[in-house]
Short mmCIF file of C-alpha atoms in Angstrom, two decimals:
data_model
loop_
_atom_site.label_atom_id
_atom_site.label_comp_id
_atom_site.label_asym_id
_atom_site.label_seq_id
_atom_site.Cartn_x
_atom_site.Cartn_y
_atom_site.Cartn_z
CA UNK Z 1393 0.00 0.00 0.00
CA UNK Z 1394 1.43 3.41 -1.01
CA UNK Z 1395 1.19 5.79 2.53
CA UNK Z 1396 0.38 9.43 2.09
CA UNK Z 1397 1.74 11.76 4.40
CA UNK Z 1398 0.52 15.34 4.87
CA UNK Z 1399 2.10 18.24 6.92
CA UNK Z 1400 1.66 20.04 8.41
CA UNK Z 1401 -1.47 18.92 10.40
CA UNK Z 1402 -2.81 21.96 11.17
CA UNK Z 1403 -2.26 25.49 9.09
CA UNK Z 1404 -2.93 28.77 11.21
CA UNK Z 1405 -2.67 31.66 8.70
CA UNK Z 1406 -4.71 34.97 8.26
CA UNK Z 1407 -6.92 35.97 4.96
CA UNK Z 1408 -4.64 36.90 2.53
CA UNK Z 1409 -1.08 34.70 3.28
CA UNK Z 1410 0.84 32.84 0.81
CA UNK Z 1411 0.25 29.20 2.29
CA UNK Z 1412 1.83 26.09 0.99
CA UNK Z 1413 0.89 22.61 1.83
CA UNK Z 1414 2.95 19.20 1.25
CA UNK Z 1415 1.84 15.89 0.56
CA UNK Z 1416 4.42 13.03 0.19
CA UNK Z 1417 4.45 9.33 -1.08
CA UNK Z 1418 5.89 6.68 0.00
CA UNK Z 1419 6.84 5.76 -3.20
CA UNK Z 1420 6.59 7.12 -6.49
CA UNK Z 1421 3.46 7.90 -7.92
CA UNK Z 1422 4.45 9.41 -10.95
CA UNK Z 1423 1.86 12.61 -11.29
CA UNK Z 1424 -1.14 10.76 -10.12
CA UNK Z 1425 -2.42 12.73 -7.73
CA UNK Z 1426 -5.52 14.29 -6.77
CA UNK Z 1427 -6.29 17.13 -4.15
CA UNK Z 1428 -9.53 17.86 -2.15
CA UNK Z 1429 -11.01 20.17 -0.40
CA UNK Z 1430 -13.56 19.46 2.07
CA UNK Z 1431 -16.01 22.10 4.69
CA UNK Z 1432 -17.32 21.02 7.77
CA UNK Z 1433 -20.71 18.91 6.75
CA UNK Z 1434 -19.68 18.33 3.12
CA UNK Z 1435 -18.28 16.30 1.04
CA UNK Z 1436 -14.92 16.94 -0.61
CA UNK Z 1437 -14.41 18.71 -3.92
CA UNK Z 1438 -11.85 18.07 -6.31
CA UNK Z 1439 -9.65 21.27 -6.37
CA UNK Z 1440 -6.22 19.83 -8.49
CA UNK Z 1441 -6.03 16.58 -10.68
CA UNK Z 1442 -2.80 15.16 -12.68
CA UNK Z 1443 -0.95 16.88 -9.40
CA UNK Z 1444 -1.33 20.21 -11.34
CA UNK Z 1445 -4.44 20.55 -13.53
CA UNK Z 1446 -6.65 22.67 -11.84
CA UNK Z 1447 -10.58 21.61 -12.04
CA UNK Z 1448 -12.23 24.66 -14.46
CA UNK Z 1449 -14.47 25.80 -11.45
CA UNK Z 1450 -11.34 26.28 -8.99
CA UNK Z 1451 -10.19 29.46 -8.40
CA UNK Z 1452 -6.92 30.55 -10.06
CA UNK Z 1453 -5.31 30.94 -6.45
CA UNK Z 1454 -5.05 27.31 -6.17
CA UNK Z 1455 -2.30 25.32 -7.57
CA UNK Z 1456 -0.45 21.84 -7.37
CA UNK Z 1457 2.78 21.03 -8.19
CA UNK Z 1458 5.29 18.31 -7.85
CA UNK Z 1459 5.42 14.87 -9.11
CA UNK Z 1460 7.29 11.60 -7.97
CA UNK Z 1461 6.82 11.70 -4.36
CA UNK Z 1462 6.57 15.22 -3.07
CA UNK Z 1463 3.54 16.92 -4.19
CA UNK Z 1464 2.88 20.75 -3.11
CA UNK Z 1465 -0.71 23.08 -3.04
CA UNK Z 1466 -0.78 26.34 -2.91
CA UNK Z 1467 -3.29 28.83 -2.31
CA UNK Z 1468 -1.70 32.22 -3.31
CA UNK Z 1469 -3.80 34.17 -1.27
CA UNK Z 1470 -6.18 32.68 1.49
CA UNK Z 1471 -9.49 33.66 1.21
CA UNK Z 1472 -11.89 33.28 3.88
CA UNK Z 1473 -14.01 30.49 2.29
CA UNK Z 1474 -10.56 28.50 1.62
CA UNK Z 1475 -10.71 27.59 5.54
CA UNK Z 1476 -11.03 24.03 5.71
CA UNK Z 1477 -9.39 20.70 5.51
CA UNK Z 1478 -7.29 19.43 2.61
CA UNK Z 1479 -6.60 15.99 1.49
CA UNK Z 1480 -4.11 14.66 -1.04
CA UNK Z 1481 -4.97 11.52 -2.95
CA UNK Z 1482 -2.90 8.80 -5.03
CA UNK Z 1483 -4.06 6.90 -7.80
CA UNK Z 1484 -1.30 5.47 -9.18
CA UNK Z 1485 -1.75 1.74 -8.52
CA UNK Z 1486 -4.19 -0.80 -10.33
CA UNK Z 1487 -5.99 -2.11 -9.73
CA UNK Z 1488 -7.55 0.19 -7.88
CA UNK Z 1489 -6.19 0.93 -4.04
CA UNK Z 1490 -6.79 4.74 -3.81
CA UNK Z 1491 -4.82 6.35 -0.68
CA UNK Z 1492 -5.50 9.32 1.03
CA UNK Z 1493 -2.97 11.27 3.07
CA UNK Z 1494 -4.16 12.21 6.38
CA UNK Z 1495 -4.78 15.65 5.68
CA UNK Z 1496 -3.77 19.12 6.69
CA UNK Z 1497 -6.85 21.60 8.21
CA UNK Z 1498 -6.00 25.22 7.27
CA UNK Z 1499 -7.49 27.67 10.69
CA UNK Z 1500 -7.59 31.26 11.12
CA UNK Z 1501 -5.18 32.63 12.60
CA UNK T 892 -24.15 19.26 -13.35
CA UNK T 893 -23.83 15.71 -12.21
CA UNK T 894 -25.75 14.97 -8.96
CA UNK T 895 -25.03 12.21 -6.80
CA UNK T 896 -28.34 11.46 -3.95
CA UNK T 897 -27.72 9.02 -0.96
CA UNK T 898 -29.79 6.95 0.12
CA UNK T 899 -29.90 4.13 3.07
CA UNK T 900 -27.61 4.52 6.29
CA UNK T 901 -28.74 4.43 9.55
CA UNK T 902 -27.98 2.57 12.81
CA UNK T 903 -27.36 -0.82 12.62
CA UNK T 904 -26.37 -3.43 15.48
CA UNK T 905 -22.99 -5.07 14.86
CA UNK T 906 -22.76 -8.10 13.01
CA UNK T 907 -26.24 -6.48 11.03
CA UNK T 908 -26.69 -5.44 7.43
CA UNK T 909 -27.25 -2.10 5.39
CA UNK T 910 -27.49 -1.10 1.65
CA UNK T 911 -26.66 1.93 0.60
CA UNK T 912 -27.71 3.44 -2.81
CA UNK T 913 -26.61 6.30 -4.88
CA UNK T 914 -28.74 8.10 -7.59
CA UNK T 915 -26.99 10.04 -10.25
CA UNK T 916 -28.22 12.37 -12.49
CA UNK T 917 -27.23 14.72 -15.19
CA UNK T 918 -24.03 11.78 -16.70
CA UNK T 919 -23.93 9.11 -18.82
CA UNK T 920 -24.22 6.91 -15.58
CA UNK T 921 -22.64 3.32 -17.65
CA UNK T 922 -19.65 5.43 -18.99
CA UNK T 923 -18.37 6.07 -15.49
CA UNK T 924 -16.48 4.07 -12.73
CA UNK T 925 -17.84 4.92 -9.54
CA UNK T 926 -16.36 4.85 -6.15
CA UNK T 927 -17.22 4.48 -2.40
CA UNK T 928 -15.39 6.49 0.26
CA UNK T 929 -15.94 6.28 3.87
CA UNK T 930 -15.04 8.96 7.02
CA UNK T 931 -15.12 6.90 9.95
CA UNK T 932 -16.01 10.54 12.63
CA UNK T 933 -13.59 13.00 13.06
CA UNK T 934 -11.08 11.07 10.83
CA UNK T 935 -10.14 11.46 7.52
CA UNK T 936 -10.76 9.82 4.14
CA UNK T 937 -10.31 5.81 3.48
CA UNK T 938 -11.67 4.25 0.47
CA UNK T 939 -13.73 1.35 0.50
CA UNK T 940 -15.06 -0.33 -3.21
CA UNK T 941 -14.49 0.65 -6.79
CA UNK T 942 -16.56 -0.60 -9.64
CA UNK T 943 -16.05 -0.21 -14.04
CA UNK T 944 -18.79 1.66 -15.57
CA UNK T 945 -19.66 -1.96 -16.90
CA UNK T 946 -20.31 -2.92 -13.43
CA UNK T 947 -17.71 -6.42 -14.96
CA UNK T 948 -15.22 -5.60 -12.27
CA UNK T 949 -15.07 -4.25 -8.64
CA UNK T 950 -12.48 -3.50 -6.40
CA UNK T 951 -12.33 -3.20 -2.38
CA UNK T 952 -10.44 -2.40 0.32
CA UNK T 953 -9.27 -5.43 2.75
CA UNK T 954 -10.50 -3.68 5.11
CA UNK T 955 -14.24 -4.54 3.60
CA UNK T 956 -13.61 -7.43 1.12
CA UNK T 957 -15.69 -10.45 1.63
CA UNK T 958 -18.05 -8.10 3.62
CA UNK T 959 -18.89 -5.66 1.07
CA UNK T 960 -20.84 -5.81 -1.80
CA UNK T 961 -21.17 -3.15 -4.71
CA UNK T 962 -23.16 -3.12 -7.59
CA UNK T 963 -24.66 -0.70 -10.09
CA UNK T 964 -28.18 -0.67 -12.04
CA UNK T 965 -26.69 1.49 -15.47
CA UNK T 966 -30.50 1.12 -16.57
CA UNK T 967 -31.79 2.72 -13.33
CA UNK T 968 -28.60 5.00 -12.92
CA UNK T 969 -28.22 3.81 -9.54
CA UNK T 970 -25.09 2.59 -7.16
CA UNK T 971 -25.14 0.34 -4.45
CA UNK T 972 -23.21 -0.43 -1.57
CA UNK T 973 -24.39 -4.02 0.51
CA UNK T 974 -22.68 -4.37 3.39
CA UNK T 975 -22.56 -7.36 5.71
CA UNK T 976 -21.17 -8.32 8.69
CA UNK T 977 -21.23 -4.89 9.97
CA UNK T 978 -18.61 -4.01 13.23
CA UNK T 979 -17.90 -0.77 14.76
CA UNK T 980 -15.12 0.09 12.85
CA UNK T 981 -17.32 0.58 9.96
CA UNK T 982 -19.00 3.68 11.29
CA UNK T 983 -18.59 6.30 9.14
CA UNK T 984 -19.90 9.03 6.49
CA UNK T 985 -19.92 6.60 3.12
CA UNK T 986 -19.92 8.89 0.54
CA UNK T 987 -20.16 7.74 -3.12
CA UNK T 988 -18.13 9.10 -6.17
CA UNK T 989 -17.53 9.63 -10.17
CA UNK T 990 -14.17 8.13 -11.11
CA UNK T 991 -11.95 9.31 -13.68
CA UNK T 992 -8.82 7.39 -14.87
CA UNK T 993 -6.95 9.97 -16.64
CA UNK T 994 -4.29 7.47 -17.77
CA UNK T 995 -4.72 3.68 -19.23
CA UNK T 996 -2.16 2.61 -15.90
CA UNK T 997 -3.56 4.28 -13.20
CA UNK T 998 -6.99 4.13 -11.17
CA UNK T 999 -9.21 6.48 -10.23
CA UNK T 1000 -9.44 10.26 -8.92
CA UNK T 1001 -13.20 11.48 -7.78
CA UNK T 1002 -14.53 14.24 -9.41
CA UNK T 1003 -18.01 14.56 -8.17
CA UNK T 1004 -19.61 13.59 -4.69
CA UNK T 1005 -22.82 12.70 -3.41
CA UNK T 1006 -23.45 13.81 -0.41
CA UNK T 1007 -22.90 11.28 2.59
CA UNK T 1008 -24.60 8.69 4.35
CA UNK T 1009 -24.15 8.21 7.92
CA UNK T 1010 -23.94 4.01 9.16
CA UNK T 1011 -23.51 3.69 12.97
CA UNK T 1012 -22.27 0.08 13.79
CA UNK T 1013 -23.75 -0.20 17.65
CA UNK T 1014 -25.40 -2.01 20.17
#
């Protein structure tokens, strides 16, 4: 099984900071990776496919790079609705054994 | 816009039985794979069953596998989720998913979510 490992846990940052958040394999996963959003009392949305192909809806402020085993997202400049929790996703193996990495919640500061 | 509606969950006694379902709308249900997620509370995400758009081949996690069942009805454009032999551990949000494989070699990432069903495993 291929482990995903977010950090940092927990984010504090204020509307408007630069935040960056990492996501790492345990082994390579070429650029098969998938980042989520998720709000308290919802379900996740797809923000970042392909590790850097942004889904058409997603604001420009969010973006994914990386490939391999380190993977990064970051929002340019946090907006209050971006307050939430953030999970990276593999899908590199098949058949099918999706991982998630533990994710990192992003709090006001 | 694709919609994804739950329905099913519930408390259940350990050792008991659910079904979940999952109506989607708006897609060409058969030309998608479709996944199962669960959030066990306050934890994060762990997937649980994938099946082809074909509904030919499924997937699951060991954690489920010779408990779970899933299935699809392409005619009926509906997803379902049996589960058996139900123990605590199971309780969680089960959410269901459209999969996309955006390469022949690799699985699936979710694109769209239903929203989630809540299955309590207790006495």
């Amino acid at each position: 099984e291929i482990v995903m490992t977010q950090s940092p846990a927990t984010l504090s940052a204020s509307p408007g900071d630069r935040v960056t958040l990492s996501c790492r394999a345990s082994q390579s996963v070429s650029s098969n990776l998938a980042w989520y959003q998720q709000k308290i009392g919802q379900a996740p949305t797809l923000l970042i496919y392909d590790a850097s192909t942004r889904v058409p809806a997603i604001p420009a402020r969010f973006s994914g790079s990386g490939s391999g085993t380190e993977f990064i997202l970051t929002i340019s400049s946090l907006q209050s609705e971006d307050f939430a929790v953030y999970y990276c996703q593999q899908y590199d193996t098949w058949p099918p054994a999706l991982t998630f990495g533990g994710g990192t919640r992003i709090e006001i500061k | 816009e694709v919609q994804l509606l739950k329905s099913g969950g519930g408390l259940v006694q350990p050792g008991g039985s659910l079904r979940l379902s999952c109506a989607a709308s708006g897609i060409t249900f058969s030309r998608y794979a479709m996944t199962w997620v669960r959030q066990a509370p306050g934890k994060g995400l762990e997937w649980v069953s994938s099946i082809s758009g074909s509904g030919v081949i499924a997937y699951y996690a060991d954690s489920v596998k010779g408990r779970f069942t899933v299935s699809r009805y392409n005619s009926k454009n509906t997803l379902s989720l049996q589960m058996n032999s139900l123990r605590g551990e199971d309780t969680a949000i089960y959410y269901c998913a459209r999969s996309i494989s955006s390469q022949p070699s690799a699985s699936y990432y979710l694109d769209s979510w239903g929203q989630g069903a809540l299955v309590t495993v207790s006495s």
